[in-house]
XYZ file of C-alpha atoms in Angstrom:
419
model
C 0.000 0.000 0.000
C 2.824 2.357 0.878
C 4.551 1.570 -2.444
C 1.341 2.466 -4.337
C 1.048 5.831 -2.562
C 4.647 6.709 -3.355
C 4.081 5.854 -7.027
C 1.029 8.152 -7.168
C 3.012 11.047 -5.644
C 5.810 10.695 -8.180
C 3.308 10.634 -11.076
C 1.567 13.793 -9.784
C 4.861 15.606 -9.394
C 5.971 14.798 -12.971
C 2.667 15.422 -14.742
C 1.189 18.278 -12.672
C -0.306 21.315 -14.434
C 1.809 24.467 -14.859
C -0.477 26.515 -12.605
C -0.349 23.954 -9.786
C 3.446 23.796 -9.625
C 5.961 26.652 -9.641
C 8.227 24.707 -12.052
C 7.408 25.162 -15.765
C 8.719 22.534 -18.153
C 9.695 23.564 -21.695
C 7.967 20.490 -23.102
C 5.307 18.167 -21.727
C 1.909 16.577 -22.346
C 0.045 19.811 -21.669
C 2.185 22.339 -23.577
C 3.364 20.386 -26.600
C 0.849 22.048 -28.974
C 1.110 25.665 -27.732
C 2.189 28.170 -30.392
C 4.332 31.232 -29.780
C 3.326 34.183 -31.951
C 5.947 36.611 -33.215
C 5.357 40.074 -31.760
C 6.022 42.930 -34.152
C 8.114 45.702 -32.551
C 5.921 48.664 -31.648
C 6.938 51.966 -33.296
C 5.459 54.839 -31.318
C 6.387 58.382 -30.374
C 8.107 57.126 -27.240
C 10.303 54.610 -29.090
C 11.159 57.182 -31.770
C 12.071 59.693 -29.069
C 14.409 57.231 -27.361
C 16.012 55.967 -30.582
C 16.422 59.320 -32.339
C 19.831 60.636 -33.371
C 20.714 63.416 -30.952
C 22.150 66.813 -31.802
C 24.601 67.667 -28.981
C 24.881 71.365 -29.921
C 21.141 71.999 -29.824
C 20.854 69.998 -26.591
C 23.628 72.105 -25.064
C 21.867 75.285 -26.202
C 18.648 74.208 -24.477
C 20.572 73.488 -21.248
C 21.998 77.022 -21.221
C 18.633 78.565 -22.110
C 17.059 76.718 -19.179
C 19.571 78.405 -16.839
C 18.795 81.797 -18.396
C 15.074 81.165 -17.938
C 15.641 80.372 -14.249
C 17.633 83.596 -13.832
C 14.864 85.649 -15.461
C 12.286 84.015 -13.190
C 14.388 84.963 -10.152
C 14.686 88.518 -11.475
C 10.897 88.724 -11.866
C 10.367 87.549 -8.281
C 12.960 90.029 -7.021
C 11.448 92.934 -8.965
C 8.013 92.214 -7.488
C 9.437 93.003 -4.037
C 8.816 96.717 -3.428
C 10.934 97.122 -0.275
C 14.141 97.800 -2.145
C 16.424 96.818 -5.017
C 17.802 93.854 -3.065
C 16.399 90.700 -1.440
C 17.814 88.650 1.417
C 19.304 85.305 0.438
C 17.308 83.641 3.203
C 14.066 84.790 1.569
C 15.281 83.685 -1.877
C 15.876 80.159 -0.565
C 12.079 79.785 -0.296
C 11.728 80.279 -4.060
C 13.530 77.050 -4.885
C 10.354 75.080 -5.702
C 8.742 78.060 -7.458
C 11.667 78.453 -9.859
C 12.239 74.685 -10.184
C 15.837 74.310 -8.993
C 17.488 71.071 -7.984
C 20.088 72.900 -5.893
C 19.816 75.649 -3.314
C 19.184 79.208 -4.506
C 22.261 80.465 -2.635
C 24.520 77.989 -4.460
C 22.862 78.845 -7.794
C 23.313 82.629 -7.595
C 26.983 82.259 -6.585
C 27.642 80.446 -9.878
C 26.809 83.618 -11.856
C 28.635 86.607 -10.321
C 28.227 88.595 -13.566
C 24.457 88.618 -12.993
C 23.910 88.437 -9.208
C 25.749 90.516 -6.596
C 25.840 89.013 -3.103
C 26.766 91.425 -0.299
C 26.429 91.876 3.446
C 23.738 94.311 4.591
C 25.419 97.134 6.553
C 22.702 97.380 9.226
C 20.968 93.992 9.434
C 24.227 92.086 8.880
C 22.658 89.396 6.686
C 23.465 88.239 3.148
C 21.506 90.040 0.437
C 21.394 89.772 -3.347
C 20.686 92.208 -6.150
C 20.823 92.164 -9.939
C 23.838 93.771 -11.568
C 23.573 96.672 -13.953
C 24.695 94.618 -16.991
C 21.619 92.392 -17.040
C 19.332 95.366 -16.333
C 20.682 97.185 -19.389
C 20.181 94.098 -21.558
C 16.591 93.695 -20.348
C 15.895 97.325 -21.302
C 17.463 96.682 -24.710
C 15.162 93.704 -25.193
C 12.122 95.823 -24.325
C 13.208 98.503 -26.793
C 13.818 95.883 -29.507
C 10.341 94.428 -28.941
C 8.799 97.918 -29.210
C 10.697 98.633 -32.428
C 9.461 95.335 -33.865
C 5.815 96.113 -33.138
C 4.762 96.148 -36.810
C 6.619 92.872 -37.383
C 4.779 91.348 -34.405
C 1.463 92.503 -35.881
C 2.272 90.710 -39.142
C 3.201 87.522 -37.278
C -0.054 87.422 -35.323
C -1.961 88.211 -38.509
C -0.320 85.304 -40.348
C -1.170 82.959 -37.475
C -4.806 84.044 -37.690
C -4.763 83.510 -41.452
C -3.574 79.926 -40.910
C -6.442 79.141 -38.540
C -9.584 77.546 -39.946
C -12.097 80.134 -38.713
C -9.743 83.107 -38.544
C -9.756 83.075 -34.734
C -7.263 82.199 -32.007
C -7.356 82.030 -28.232
C -5.465 84.815 -26.476
C -4.282 82.250 -23.928
C -2.502 80.290 -26.684
C -0.735 83.464 -27.866
C 0.197 84.283 -24.279
C 1.933 80.916 -23.912
C 4.277 81.637 -26.847
C 4.445 85.391 -26.269
C 8.205 85.439 -25.785
C 8.766 83.132 -28.777
C 6.781 85.474 -31.043
C 8.513 88.599 -29.699
C 5.322 90.094 -28.226
C 5.334 92.510 -25.270
C 3.873 91.507 -21.901
C 0.788 93.680 -22.464
C 0.237 92.571 -26.078
C -3.516 92.295 -25.565
C -3.767 96.075 -25.127
C -0.660 97.293 -26.964
C -1.138 95.183 -30.116
C -4.528 93.446 -30.345
C -6.665 96.336 -29.047
C -4.464 99.064 -30.560
C -4.539 97.716 -34.123
C -8.310 97.447 -34.454
C -8.046 97.574 -38.249
C -6.473 94.103 -38.215
C -7.833 92.413 -35.083
C -11.158 92.201 -33.287
C -11.454 90.981 -29.693
C -14.433 88.692 -29.074
C -14.960 88.599 -25.348
C -11.846 88.291 -23.223
C -10.045 85.255 -24.645
C -10.681 85.165 -28.424
C -9.145 87.333 -31.147
C -10.516 87.401 -34.697
C -8.954 88.520 -37.962
C -10.760 91.476 -39.514
C -9.522 91.210 -43.104
C -7.195 88.820 -44.945
C -4.172 90.135 -46.805
C -3.284 88.199 -49.947
C 0.271 89.552 -49.935
C 0.953 87.744 -46.638
C -0.300 84.372 -47.891
C 3.219 83.223 -48.743
C 4.876 80.665 -46.498
C 8.538 80.896 -45.523
C 9.312 77.613 -47.280
C 8.120 79.093 -50.589
C 11.180 81.376 -50.628
C 13.432 78.336 -50.284
C 11.574 76.556 -53.092
C 11.972 79.519 -55.411
C 15.690 79.707 -54.593
C 16.149 75.988 -55.295
C 14.240 76.323 -58.558
C 16.399 79.213 -59.808
C 19.870 78.371 -58.504
C 19.926 74.572 -58.808
C 17.875 74.393 -62.025
C 15.449 71.874 -60.552
C 12.080 71.241 -62.137
C 8.864 72.606 -60.705
C 7.686 69.037 -60.117
C 10.626 68.481 -57.752
C 10.381 71.733 -55.769
C 6.696 72.717 -55.692
C 5.842 70.713 -52.550
C 9.352 69.958 -51.211
C 10.853 70.858 -47.810
C 14.514 71.499 -46.902
C 15.973 68.310 -45.416
C 19.041 68.377 -43.134
C 19.668 65.060 -41.407
C 21.771 65.073 -38.228
C 25.267 63.622 -38.102
C 25.107 59.846 -37.618
C 21.660 59.381 -39.160
C 21.369 55.922 -40.733
C 19.731 55.770 -44.151
C 18.151 52.355 -44.636
C 17.351 50.635 -47.900
C 14.451 52.176 -49.792
C 14.458 55.311 -47.607
C 15.605 57.631 -50.387
C 12.788 56.543 -52.710
C 10.187 57.043 -49.972
C 11.587 60.486 -49.200
C 11.570 61.456 -52.870
C 7.942 60.393 -53.251
C 6.993 62.277 -50.078
C 8.705 65.444 -51.334
C 6.664 65.292 -54.547
C 3.368 64.589 -52.764
C 0.922 67.525 -53.140
C -0.754 68.876 -50.027
C -2.977 71.713 -48.855
C -0.667 74.599 -48.010
C -1.068 76.544 -44.720
C -2.726 79.647 -46.184
C -4.870 77.864 -48.783
C -8.619 77.550 -48.210
C -9.991 74.626 -50.235
C -11.776 71.391 -49.517
C -10.578 69.457 -46.521
C -8.367 66.517 -47.460
C -10.246 63.237 -47.322
C -8.237 60.740 -45.348
C -9.789 57.679 -47.019
C -8.730 58.709 -50.520
C -5.514 57.525 -52.188
C -2.624 59.046 -50.241
C -5.074 60.945 -48.031
C -3.318 60.138 -44.755
C 0.097 61.190 -46.060
C -1.321 64.380 -47.585
C -3.099 65.188 -44.329
C 0.116 64.650 -42.353
C 2.115 66.731 -44.833
C -0.347 69.601 -44.380
C 0.302 69.429 -40.625
C 4.072 69.435 -41.300
C 3.623 72.578 -43.403
C 1.678 74.331 -40.618
C 4.279 73.379 -37.992
C 7.080 74.543 -40.304
C 5.390 77.915 -40.793
C 4.629 78.273 -37.052
C 8.284 77.736 -36.169
C 9.387 80.110 -38.949
C 7.298 82.897 -37.372
C 9.053 82.616 -33.998
C 12.049 84.736 -33.019
C 14.451 81.865 -32.245
C 12.803 79.223 -34.504
C 11.909 76.972 -31.561
C 8.967 76.387 -29.230
C 7.943 73.892 -26.557
C 5.983 70.915 -27.894
C 3.332 71.127 -25.163
C 2.403 74.668 -26.180
C 1.749 73.657 -29.778
C -1.168 71.548 -28.511
C -3.109 74.767 -27.796
C -3.190 75.494 -31.558
C -4.308 72.052 -32.732
C -8.035 72.780 -32.811
C -7.691 76.214 -34.427
C -5.290 74.905 -37.095
C -7.260 71.634 -37.566
C -4.238 69.463 -36.751
C -5.849 66.167 -35.747
C -2.619 64.150 -36.015
C -0.317 63.323 -33.118
C 2.004 66.333 -33.232
C 4.899 64.834 -31.276
C 4.882 61.626 -33.298
C 4.762 63.641 -36.526
C 7.726 65.781 -35.459
C 9.767 62.670 -34.672
C 8.750 61.105 -37.976
C 10.597 63.866 -39.888
C 14.062 64.214 -38.295
C 15.403 66.056 -41.323
C 13.001 68.988 -40.776
C 12.513 69.109 -36.986
C 14.552 68.194 -33.931
C 13.111 67.568 -30.453
C 15.387 68.162 -27.479
C 14.446 66.700 -24.099
C 16.957 68.700 -22.060
C 15.706 70.977 -19.311
C 12.764 68.746 -18.263
C 10.829 69.934 -21.333
C 10.496 68.888 -24.966
C 11.512 71.714 -27.285
C 11.251 71.464 -31.062
C 13.760 73.247 -33.332
C 13.501 74.088 -37.004
C 16.644 72.309 -38.157
C 17.253 74.389 -41.297
C 17.392 77.619 -39.243
C 20.388 76.539 -37.105
C 24.030 75.860 -37.849
C 26.410 74.761 -35.064
C 23.973 75.838 -32.374
C 23.504 79.398 -33.708
C 20.694 81.003 -35.689
C 21.600 81.495 -39.355
C 19.390 84.585 -39.864
C 19.484 86.504 -36.549
C 17.250 89.440 -35.612
C 17.590 92.306 -33.081
C 15.705 90.460 -30.327
C 17.872 87.370 -30.821
C 21.044 89.501 -30.567
C 20.028 90.878 -27.160
C 19.043 87.452 -25.833
C 22.354 86.073 -27.060
C 24.174 88.729 -25.013
C 22.254 87.575 -21.925
C 23.261 84.012 -22.696
C 26.906 85.081 -22.947
C 26.725 86.407 -19.373
C 25.391 83.018 -18.275
C 28.172 81.207 -20.133
C 30.855 83.313 -18.438
C 29.997 81.721 -15.091
C 32.713 82.495 -12.533
C 35.288 83.497 -15.151
C 36.616 87.062 -15.536
C 35.523 88.087 -12.035
C 38.481 90.460 -11.664
C 36.854 92.819 -14.141
C 33.817 93.051 -11.870
C 36.021 94.127 -8.928
C 37.854 96.692 -11.088
C 34.556 98.203 -12.272
C 33.301 98.484 -8.683
C 36.494 100.277 -7.611
C 36.104 102.764 -10.468
C 32.515 103.473 -9.405
C 33.554 104.019 -5.781
C 36.342 106.401 -6.806
C 33.966 108.367 -9.027
C 31.536 108.808 -6.118
C 34.249 110.170 -3.756
C 35.252 113.862 -4.113
C 38.908 114.381 -3.274
C 39.924 117.904 -2.152
C 43.445 119.220 -1.633
C 44.144 122.248 0.593
C 46.990 124.694 0.194
C 48.858 126.584 2.942
C 46.304 129.392 3.002
C 43.477 127.082 3.949
C 41.876 127.191 0.516
C 40.766 123.893 -1.042
C 40.167 122.866 -4.648
C 36.560 123.343 -5.559
C 35.898 126.284 -3.118
C 34.237 129.445 -4.332
C 36.674 132.399 -4.407
C 35.303 135.948 -4.085
C 37.468 138.356 -6.005
C 38.783 141.304 -3.962
């Protein structure tokens, strides 16, 4: 009887089901006919973002711009304090989460002595901080450059309204990319309400285009197409719907990629300022034509910005007005020769690749020049600090009046009454 029980236990152990025993056999009576299906690798926006070819110069530029943005946020918080031109370092340490720093505010401001001046208060005997005169002058220059470019800003907003389906945009969406478009802080009153011949405010948060201008219905890429047609003697069939392509260094071109790219360049699409029938997705090549229309709108949107870049999240606020139903981030990653997405600085920023060369803008403007000067102060870091001390000594000497007295008790600078 005992032998029979032992035999049953051995049989159960060898032929038990997979879910009753922790051991799984590669082959057995219950899994001999199971089939393993081949899983196709998923290609999504996340996989494209991780596997993209990176541009180190544009990534480095975004890292420096993130530091400049943090400095400007600190300056805004300091200027809101009305007690004086300086703020105690102890109070600034509370702004760490507001500004979004990973280090302490005291350690951050000491890294940039050309921008922040840390000194001991003569009465309270605590550490205080104030903004140096260099950055104040540059901020005034930026304000003056924005005011001088007021008519250019009006044209940019007008072109954005002409790209929209109904000729309207939300003021909140424009406010999010205000700095990218070179608009002043009070653009709702100084531009939208002031130029009533071009814009009409509907309520508080919607702006409408009054009249379309046919002379402005020319996209930036059309100038490149005309240049390619004249200088390189290309046919109209090759350049009419083409885009400038600049692949990053190290980009792998697979078999059949060139033919697909050539066919895509020749594919007709509805241009940003054209108003015709909506592209039917179910027709032959409808999906590709619809996506190419979105690429054209994104290309024109980036061309209208000052630095030819904008955060990807802020483009989502224009999707409904521009009728961009496609996944914008996936579409940007699908065309690495036209756009580049940088993930530095805890944000995703898209660049117009044709507008940059070695991390610098090819066609700069006055606003870009001033912002580049601010960036140069950030890049100096703790270098050339002796010049700061020499400038302070010169200021102190200029504020002190030195008088020399002669033997008669008369000093230089005294009034002398003629006898």
